[in-house]
Short mmCIF file of C-alpha atoms (C1' of nucleotides) in Angstrom, two decimals:
data_model
loop_
_atom_site.label_atom_id
_atom_site.label_comp_id
_atom_site.label_asym_id
_atom_site.label_seq_id
_atom_site.Cartn_x
_atom_site.Cartn_y
_atom_site.Cartn_z
CA MET A 1 -138.28 103.87 19.67
CA THR A 2 -138.70 101.63 16.66
CA ASN A 3 -139.66 103.08 13.30
CA SER A 4 -141.83 100.36 11.89
CA THR A 5 -141.94 101.50 8.28
CA THR A 6 -139.68 103.51 6.04
CA ARG A 7 -138.24 106.65 7.53
CA ALA A 8 -137.13 108.88 4.66
CA GLY A 9 -136.67 107.61 1.14
CA ARG A 10 -136.37 103.90 0.30
CA ALA A 11 -135.48 100.86 2.37
CA PRO A 12 -138.51 98.61 1.83
CA GLY A 13 -138.44 97.36 5.39
CA LYS A 14 -134.80 96.40 5.60
CA ARG A 15 -134.86 97.23 9.26
CA GLU A 16 -137.76 94.84 9.76
CA ARG A 17 -136.04 92.14 7.73
CA LEU A 18 -132.96 92.51 9.90
CA ALA A 19 -135.00 92.34 13.11
CA ALA A 20 -136.83 89.21 11.95
CA ALA A 21 -133.58 87.61 10.79
CA ALA A 22 -131.98 88.42 14.14
CA ALA A 23 -134.86 86.83 16.05
CA LYS A 24 -134.53 83.68 13.97
CA VAL A 25 -130.77 83.29 13.87
CA LEU A 26 -130.16 84.32 17.48
CA HIS A 27 -132.58 81.60 18.54
CA GLU A 28 -131.04 78.96 16.31
CA GLN A 29 -127.37 79.66 16.93
CA GLY A 30 -127.38 81.49 20.24
CA VAL A 31 -126.40 85.09 20.87
CA GLU A 32 -122.67 84.60 21.33
CA LYS A 33 -122.15 82.30 18.38
CA THR A 34 -124.11 84.49 15.98
CA THR A 35 -122.10 87.00 13.98
CA LEU A 36 -123.44 90.13 12.32
CA ALA A 37 -122.55 88.48 9.05
CA ASP A 38 -124.91 85.60 9.88
CA ILE A 39 -127.81 87.98 10.47
CA ALA A 40 -127.00 90.07 7.40
CA ARG A 41 -126.92 86.96 5.21
CA GLU A 42 -130.26 85.73 6.53
CA ALA A 43 -131.82 89.15 5.91
CA ASP A 44 -130.13 89.41 2.51
CA VAL A 45 -128.46 92.69 3.41
CA PRO A 46 -124.75 93.52 2.92
CA VAL A 47 -122.79 93.29 6.16
CA GLY A 48 -121.55 96.86 6.31
CA ASN A 49 -125.04 98.18 5.70
CA VAL A 50 -126.27 96.67 8.94
CA TYR A 51 -124.71 99.47 10.92
CA TYR A 52 -126.86 102.02 9.19
CA TYR A 53 -129.89 100.48 10.87
CA PHE A 54 -128.40 99.20 14.11
CA LYS A 55 -125.45 100.90 15.71
CA THR A 56 -124.35 97.86 17.73
CA LYS A 57 -124.95 94.15 17.98
CA ASN A 58 -126.85 94.82 21.20
CA GLU A 59 -129.41 96.93 19.37
CA LEU A 60 -129.95 94.02 17.06
CA VAL A 61 -130.57 91.74 20.03
CA GLU A 62 -133.00 94.31 21.40
CA ALA A 63 -134.86 94.34 18.10
CA ALA A 64 -135.06 90.56 18.22
CA ILE A 65 -136.63 90.73 21.67
CA ASP A 66 -139.13 93.29 20.34
CA THR A 67 -140.07 90.82 17.64
CA HIS A 68 -140.63 88.09 20.21
CA THR A 69 -142.73 90.48 22.29
CA GLN A 70 -144.95 91.23 19.34
CA ASN A 71 -145.32 87.54 18.56
CA LEU A 72 -146.39 86.93 22.14
CA ALA A 73 -148.91 89.77 22.00
CA GLY A 74 -150.40 88.27 18.83
CA MET A 75 -150.65 84.84 20.41
CA ILE A 76 -152.35 86.19 23.51
CA GLU A 77 -154.81 88.14 21.42
CA ALA A 78 -155.76 84.96 19.59
CA LEU A 79 -156.14 83.03 22.85
CA ASP A 80 -158.32 85.73 24.37
CA ALA A 81 -160.86 85.09 21.63
CA LEU A 82 -161.65 81.74 23.25
CA PRO A 83 -164.68 81.64 25.59
CA THR A 84 -163.38 80.06 28.83
CA PRO A 85 -160.11 80.34 30.78
CA GLY A 86 -159.73 76.56 30.72
CA GLU A 87 -159.91 76.48 26.94
CA ARG A 88 -157.46 79.37 26.71
CA LEU A 89 -154.90 77.61 28.88
CA LYS A 90 -155.27 74.35 27.02
CA ALA A 91 -154.90 76.16 23.70
CA LEU A 92 -151.68 77.71 25.02
CA ILE A 93 -150.40 74.23 25.83
CA ALA A 94 -151.50 72.91 22.44
CA GLY A 95 -149.44 75.65 20.82
CA TRP A 96 -146.36 74.54 22.71
CA VAL A 97 -146.84 70.95 21.62
CA GLU A 98 -147.25 72.04 18.01
CA GLN A 99 -143.87 73.77 18.18
CA ARG A 100 -142.15 70.67 19.55
CA ASP A 101 -139.86 70.15 16.57
CA THR A 102 -138.43 73.62 17.01
CA ALA A 103 -137.95 72.86 20.70
CA VAL A 104 -136.06 69.68 19.84
CA ARG A 105 -133.65 71.56 17.63
CA PHE A 106 -133.25 74.89 19.42
CA GLY A 107 -135.23 74.98 22.67
CA CYS A 108 -137.76 77.64 23.65
CA PRO A 109 -136.97 80.95 21.90
CA THR A 110 -137.67 83.02 24.99
CA GLY A 111 -136.10 80.70 27.53
CA THR A 112 -132.81 80.19 25.72
CA LEU A 113 -132.58 83.92 25.07
CA ALA A 114 -133.23 84.71 28.72
CA SER A 115 -130.55 82.26 29.85
CA GLU A 116 -127.99 83.67 27.48
CA LEU A 117 -128.69 87.34 28.14
CA ASP A 118 -128.30 86.70 31.85
CA LYS A 119 -124.59 86.06 31.22
CA ARG A 120 -124.06 89.34 29.38
CA ALA A 121 -123.17 92.68 30.92
CA ASP A 122 -125.79 94.72 29.06
CA GLY A 123 -129.18 95.44 30.62
CA LEU A 124 -131.08 93.41 28.05
CA ASP A 125 -131.92 90.65 30.52
CA ALA A 126 -134.45 93.02 32.12
CA THR A 127 -136.21 93.37 28.77
CA VAL A 128 -136.70 89.61 28.41
CA ALA A 129 -137.73 89.42 32.04
CA ALA A 130 -140.57 91.84 31.25
CA LEU A 131 -141.66 89.57 28.41
CA VAL A 132 -141.69 86.51 30.64
CA ARG A 133 -143.54 88.41 33.35
CA ALA A 134 -146.22 89.45 30.85
CA LEU A 135 -146.87 85.82 29.96
CA ILE A 136 -147.05 84.79 33.61
CA ASP A 137 -149.42 87.69 34.33
CA TRP A 138 -151.76 86.60 31.56
CA THR A 139 -151.66 83.01 32.79
CA GLU A 140 -152.36 84.16 36.33
CA ARG A 141 -155.52 85.95 35.15
CA GLN A 142 -156.76 82.72 33.61
CA PHE A 143 -156.29 80.78 36.84
CA SER A 144 -157.99 83.60 38.75
CA GLU A 145 -160.99 83.37 36.47
CA LEU A 146 -161.02 79.67 37.26
CA GLY A 147 -161.55 80.74 40.84
CA ARG A 148 -158.14 79.78 42.19
CA SER A 149 -156.76 81.90 45.02
CA ASP A 150 -153.28 80.48 44.36
CA ALA A 151 -153.41 81.69 40.75
CA ARG A 152 -149.95 83.27 40.78
CA GLU A 153 -148.24 80.11 42.00
CA LEU A 154 -150.07 77.98 39.47
CA ALA A 155 -149.19 80.38 36.68
CA VAL A 156 -145.51 80.23 37.57
CA ALA A 157 -145.71 76.44 37.76
CA LEU A 158 -147.32 76.16 34.33
CA ILE A 159 -144.79 78.41 32.59
CA ALA A 160 -141.96 76.69 34.45
CA ALA A 161 -143.27 73.31 33.30
CA TYR A 162 -143.06 74.51 29.71
CA GLN A 163 -139.61 76.02 30.11
CA GLY A 164 -138.35 72.86 31.75
CA ILE A 165 -139.79 70.43 29.26
CA SER A 166 -138.34 72.60 26.50
CA VAL A 167 -134.87 72.20 27.99
CA LEU A 168 -135.31 68.43 28.27
CA THR A 169 -136.88 68.06 24.84
CA ASN A 170 -133.94 69.96 23.39
CA THR A 171 -131.23 68.22 25.43
CA LEU A 172 -132.55 64.70 24.88
CA ARG A 173 -133.73 65.48 21.33
CA ASP A 174 -137.07 63.81 21.89
CA PRO A 175 -140.30 65.55 20.77
CA GLU A 176 -142.39 62.92 22.55
CA LEU A 177 -141.37 64.40 25.89
CA MET A 178 -143.21 67.58 24.94
CA VAL A 179 -146.24 65.60 23.75
CA ALA A 180 -146.50 63.58 26.97
CA GLU A 181 -146.03 66.63 29.20
CA GLY A 182 -148.65 68.52 27.19
CA ARG A 183 -151.16 65.72 27.83
CA ARG A 184 -150.31 65.72 31.53
CA LEU A 185 -150.70 69.49 31.82
CA LYS A 186 -154.06 69.47 30.05
CA ARG A 187 -155.35 66.79 32.43
CA TRP A 188 -154.09 68.96 35.28
CA ILE A 189 -155.99 72.02 33.99
CA ASP A 190 -159.14 69.94 33.69
CA SER A 191 -158.74 68.68 37.24
CA LEU A 192 -158.63 72.24 38.57
CA ALA A 193 -161.91 73.40 37.09
CA MET B 1 -109.66 58.77 29.92
CA THR B 2 -108.99 61.12 32.82
CA ASN B 3 -105.87 60.76 34.93
CA SER B 4 -107.16 61.70 38.32
CA THR B 5 -103.86 62.18 40.14
CA THR B 6 -100.36 63.11 39.12
CA ARG B 7 -99.00 61.39 36.09
CA ALA B 8 -95.23 61.63 36.17
CA GLY B 9 -93.36 64.04 38.39
CA ARG B 10 -94.98 67.09 40.01
CA ALA B 11 -98.20 69.01 39.34
CA PRO B 12 -100.02 68.76 42.67
CA GLY B 13 -103.42 68.37 41.03
CA LYS B 14 -103.22 71.28 38.64
CA ARG B 15 -105.35 69.35 36.25
CA GLU B 16 -108.01 68.90 38.90
CA ARG B 17 -107.84 72.57 39.84
CA LEU B 18 -108.35 73.51 36.22
CA ALA B 19 -111.30 71.14 35.85
CA ALA B 20 -112.97 72.51 38.99
CA ALA B 21 -112.29 76.09 37.92
CA ALA B 22 -113.76 75.33 34.50
CA ALA B 23 -116.93 73.88 36.03
CA LYS B 24 -117.38 76.98 38.17
CA VAL B 25 -116.54 79.69 35.65
CA LEU B 26 -118.32 78.05 32.72
CA HIS B 27 -121.48 77.96 34.81
CA GLU B 28 -121.16 81.55 35.98
CA GLN B 29 -120.18 83.20 32.71
CA GLY B 30 -121.40 80.74 30.10
CA VAL B 31 -119.28 78.70 27.72
CA GLU B 32 -118.96 81.23 24.92
CA LYS B 33 -118.14 84.22 27.12
CA THR B 34 -115.53 82.37 29.14
CA THR B 35 -111.93 82.66 27.95
CA LEU B 36 -109.11 80.31 28.78
CA ALA B 37 -107.57 83.21 30.68
CA ASP B 38 -110.65 83.33 32.95
CA ILE B 39 -110.31 79.66 33.81
CA ALA B 40 -106.57 79.90 34.28
CA ARG B 41 -106.96 82.85 36.65
CA GLU B 42 -109.58 81.05 38.72
CA ALA B 43 -107.34 77.98 38.96
CA ASP B 44 -104.29 80.14 39.65
CA VAL B 45 -102.40 78.66 36.73
CA PRO B 46 -100.56 80.68 34.05
CA VAL B 47 -102.51 80.88 30.81
CA GLY B 48 -99.97 79.26 28.55
CA ASN B 49 -99.59 76.34 30.93
CA VAL B 50 -103.21 75.36 30.44
CA TYR B 51 -102.42 73.75 27.13
CA TYR B 52 -100.08 71.31 28.78
CA TYR B 53 -103.08 69.77 30.52
CA PHE B 54 -105.86 70.39 28.01
CA LYS B 55 -105.14 70.56 24.31
CA THR B 56 -108.26 72.58 23.44
CA LYS B 57 -111.00 74.59 25.09
CA ASN B 58 -113.37 71.75 24.31
CA GLU B 59 -111.38 69.36 26.44
CA LEU B 60 -111.74 71.81 29.28
CA VAL B 61 -115.50 71.87 28.80
CA GLU B 62 -115.48 68.08 28.80
CA ALA B 63 -113.57 68.07 32.08
CA ALA B 64 -116.16 70.45 33.54
CA ILE B 65 -118.95 68.06 32.56
CA ASP B 66 -117.01 65.23 34.21
CA THR B 67 -116.91 67.28 37.39
CA HIS B 68 -120.66 67.81 37.27
CA THR B 69 -121.19 64.10 36.68
CA GLN B 70 -119.17 63.24 39.76
CA ASN B 71 -121.08 65.78 41.82
CA LEU B 72 -124.34 64.21 40.69
CA ALA B 73 -123.09 60.74 41.58
CA GLY B 74 -122.18 61.94 45.05
CA MET B 75 -125.58 63.52 45.55
CA ILE B 76 -127.41 60.41 44.45
CA GLU B 77 -125.32 58.27 46.75
CA ALA B 78 -126.29 60.48 49.68
CA LEU B 79 -129.97 60.36 48.72
CA ASP B 80 -129.94 56.59 48.42
CA ALA B 81 -129.06 56.39 52.10
CA LEU B 82 -132.58 57.57 52.93
CA PRO B 83 -135.15 54.85 53.74
CA THR B 84 -138.14 55.59 51.50
CA PRO B 85 -138.49 56.77 47.89
CA GLY B 86 -140.78 59.59 49.03
CA GLU B 87 -138.13 60.91 51.41
CA ARG B 88 -135.46 60.59 48.74
CA LEU B 89 -137.47 62.62 46.23
CA LYS B 90 -138.31 65.28 48.81
CA ALA B 91 -134.66 65.50 49.83
CA LEU B 92 -133.76 66.02 46.17
CA ILE B 93 -136.22 68.90 46.03
CA ALA B 94 -134.92 70.34 49.32
CA GLY B 95 -131.44 70.39 47.80
CA TRP B 96 -132.70 72.41 44.85
CA VAL B 97 -134.34 74.93 47.16
CA GLU B 98 -131.14 75.26 49.18
CA GLN B 99 -129.26 76.17 46.02
CA ARG B 100 -131.76 78.89 45.10
CA ASP B 101 -129.34 81.79 45.40
CA THR B 102 -127.05 80.20 42.85
CA ALA B 103 -130.06 79.66 40.61
CA VAL B 104 -130.98 83.34 40.91
CA ARG B 105 -127.52 84.41 39.77
CA PHE B 106 -126.58 81.75 37.22
CA GLY B 107 -129.40 79.26 36.70
CA CYS B 108 -129.08 75.48 36.99
CA PRO B 109 -125.48 74.37 36.25
CA THR B 110 -126.57 71.40 34.17
CA GLY B 111 -129.48 73.06 32.38
CA THR B 112 -127.62 76.16 31.27
CA LEU B 113 -124.70 74.02 30.13
CA ALA B 114 -127.01 71.75 28.16
CA SER B 115 -128.68 74.70 26.44
CA GLU B 116 -125.38 76.24 25.49
CA LEU B 117 -123.69 73.07 24.27
CA ASP B 118 -126.67 72.41 22.04
CA LYS B 119 -125.64 75.41 19.96
CA ARG B 120 -122.06 74.21 19.47
CA ALA B 121 -120.79 71.98 16.71
CA ASP B 122 -118.84 69.59 18.97
CA GLY B 123 -120.40 66.37 20.23
CA LEU B 124 -120.37 67.46 23.86
CA ASP B 125 -124.13 67.90 24.01
CA ALA B 126 -124.44 64.11 24.01
CA THR B 127 -122.29 63.95 27.14
CA VAL B 128 -124.56 66.33 29.06
CA ALA B 129 -127.57 64.47 27.72
CA ALA B 130 -126.22 61.32 29.36
CA LEU B 131 -125.91 63.18 32.64
CA VAL B 132 -129.50 64.41 32.47
CA ARG B 133 -130.72 60.96 31.50
CA ALA B 134 -128.98 59.45 34.53
CA LEU B 135 -130.84 61.82 36.85
CA ILE B 136 -134.16 61.07 35.19
CA ASP B 137 -133.47 57.33 35.43
CA TRP B 138 -132.80 57.58 39.15
CA THR B 139 -135.97 59.63 39.65
CA GLU B 140 -137.96 57.11 37.65
CA ARG B 141 -136.82 54.32 39.96
CA GLN B 142 -138.10 56.28 42.95
CA PHE B 143 -141.54 56.71 41.40
CA SER B 144 -141.57 53.03 40.46
CA GLU B 145 -140.88 52.10 44.05
CA LEU B 146 -143.83 54.29 44.97
CA GLY B 147 -145.87 51.91 42.84
CA ARG B 148 -146.54 54.26 39.93
CA SER B 149 -146.86 52.69 36.50
CA ASP B 150 -146.36 56.11 34.90
CA ALA B 151 -143.02 56.52 36.68
CA ARG B 152 -141.11 57.65 33.61
CA GLU B 153 -143.53 60.43 32.79
CA LEU B 154 -143.58 61.62 36.38
CA ALA B 155 -139.78 61.58 36.54
CA VAL B 156 -139.53 63.71 33.40
CA ALA B 157 -142.15 66.07 34.80
CA LEU B 158 -140.29 66.50 38.09
CA ILE B 159 -136.92 67.20 36.51
CA ALA B 160 -138.60 69.51 33.99
CA ALA B 161 -140.29 71.38 36.83
CA TYR B 162 -136.88 72.00 38.36
CA GLN B 163 -135.26 73.02 35.09
CA GLY B 164 -138.12 75.39 34.37
CA ILE B 165 -138.29 77.02 37.77
CA SER B 166 -134.52 77.48 37.56
CA VAL B 167 -134.93 79.43 34.32
CA LEU B 168 -137.66 81.59 35.84
CA THR B 169 -135.84 82.09 39.15
CA ASN B 170 -132.79 83.22 37.19
CA THR B 171 -134.64 85.38 34.67
CA LEU B 172 -136.87 87.11 37.22
CA ARG B 173 -134.12 87.12 39.87
CA ASP B 174 -136.49 85.92 42.57
CA PRO B 175 -135.42 83.09 44.92
CA GLU B 176 -138.95 82.88 46.33
CA LEU B 177 -140.14 81.31 43.09
CA MET B 178 -137.92 78.33 43.83
CA VAL B 179 -139.14 78.17 47.42
CA ALA B 180 -142.82 78.19 46.42
CA GLU B 181 -142.36 75.63 43.68
CA GLY B 182 -140.41 73.41 46.08
CA ARG B 183 -143.33 73.45 48.50
CA ARG B 184 -145.75 72.67 45.71
CA LEU B 185 -143.67 69.75 44.44
CA LYS B 186 -143.32 68.25 47.92
CA ARG B 187 -147.08 68.37 48.40
CA TRP B 188 -147.40 66.68 45.04
CA ILE B 189 -145.04 63.88 46.04
CA ASP B 190 -147.00 63.36 49.25
CA SER B 191 -150.25 63.19 47.33
CA LEU B 192 -148.89 60.35 45.16
CA ALA B 193 -147.99 58.01 48.00
"C1'" DG C 1 -92.78 70.34 33.55
"C1'" DT C 2 -93.51 75.41 33.61
"C1'" DC C 3 -94.14 79.67 31.56
"C1'" DT C 4 -93.52 83.77 28.01
"C1'" DA C 5 -93.96 85.61 23.73
"C1'" DT C 6 -96.27 85.60 19.82
"C1'" DA C 7 -98.61 83.91 15.56
"C1'" DC C 8 -103.03 83.66 13.64
"C1'" DA C 9 -108.01 84.04 12.98
"C1'" DA C 10 -112.45 85.99 13.75
"C1'" DG C 11 -115.56 89.36 14.61
"C1'" DG C 12 -117.27 94.06 15.94
"C1'" DA C 13 -117.13 98.47 14.46
"C1'" DT C 14 -115.82 102.72 11.56
"C1'" DA C 15 -114.37 105.73 7.54
"C1'" DG C 16 -115.49 107.16 3.62
"C1'" DA C 17 -116.37 106.26 -1.55
"C1'" DC C 18 -120.34 106.07 -4.36
"C1'" DG D 1 -129.14 105.71 1.63
"C1'" DT D 2 -125.97 101.86 0.18
"C1'" DC D 3 -121.89 99.34 0.28
"C1'" DT D 4 -116.54 98.30 0.46
"C1'" DA D 5 -112.37 98.30 2.66
"C1'" DT D 6 -110.18 98.19 6.69
"C1'" DC D 7 -108.89 99.07 11.57
"C1'" DC D 8 -108.76 97.20 16.15
"C1'" DT D 9 -109.53 94.15 19.73
"C1'" DT D 10 -109.92 89.74 21.63
"C1'" DG D 11 -109.18 85.04 22.11
"C1'" DT D 12 -107.33 80.38 20.67
"C1'" DA D 13 -103.42 78.05 20.05
"C1'" DT D 14 -98.34 77.18 19.26
"C1'" DA D 15 -93.18 77.64 19.46
"C1'" DG D 16 -89.75 77.47 22.11
"C1'" DA D 17 -86.90 79.46 26.16
"C1'" DC D 18 -86.09 78.14 30.80
#
DNA sequence: GTCTATACAAGGATAGAC
DNA sequence: GTCTATCCTTGTATAGAC
């Protein structure tokens, strides 16, 4: 569905530049407030040219979600290199805390996107839902390996805790909220093992 | 700042109807996707007439926030009638669970509004922030009365848990997520006392 | 005070030159 | 394959009749 590299002649990854720019700008400004011109500028591509690569704004949003999905896959791959499920979960949390300044300014990339797409008529909300589900599934496996029979519920609770603290960190513009919640969650993981 | 009843001659609460309609429609459709025509239709007021009561769309958003603030005040007043802090917190959670179908369709009214206003240039995000802070403050007092020295952190964690499960309930369109998390949070409250 | 008609701006999308 | 010019729709806001 997505041609990762050049298709015919030139275009040294303009499509990829546009997708990456979309992911960034849509997160920072929100879907509705972002214009095609904004994305084109960020990708350093003339406005009219955008339509050669993406027929509609929706396709651009879809490409942005793809980018997020790939980022998630990369993160999970890195986490899976760690030896124990407890370490993997705590490394996930540490990653969230590291990104706290982004959360202060723009919230969680996935969460804000999911909230916004829910209000749109297109079927893109299902695509983000799949992304979120994938993260919960991975988290559930970690809790299972920890021997918890209520792994699904705990996984949902952990991801929800992150989504929620992202909203508060963003709304109250206070990175320390994320730091404190990260500490609390790590203690909680330790108490389960 | 807000004239609650009629000012001069007639208008049997048109302003109030518009504010209530704004609160409802802005939550359901999102701020950016909602047009003045949408709000006018919901309030059963002709479009052009809107500007007699609110000079800009932003003033309408402000009025919607005011409505939410009053709703919150009413809820807190009702909760304060309960005898113990533990019961008050669990009643708060029960209220969230009751509203789960709304969460499935549109997410948390306050949380989605906060996320969206963050992306706008106007200073309205500070107004929602005050609302959120008020709820956290009240929650903190309950934990303090329970004798917890880490009351602030627990209050933030509880409100974050709700914000987060609202995002997930909405994104995954599953009311049971809210039910399960509600149970978990109530057990947690009980374990603190 | 109430409502209609309309000005004005912005943004998504397309046609077609190069 | 690249880019410019432009059409068309939608939505905010205002002028002014009633």
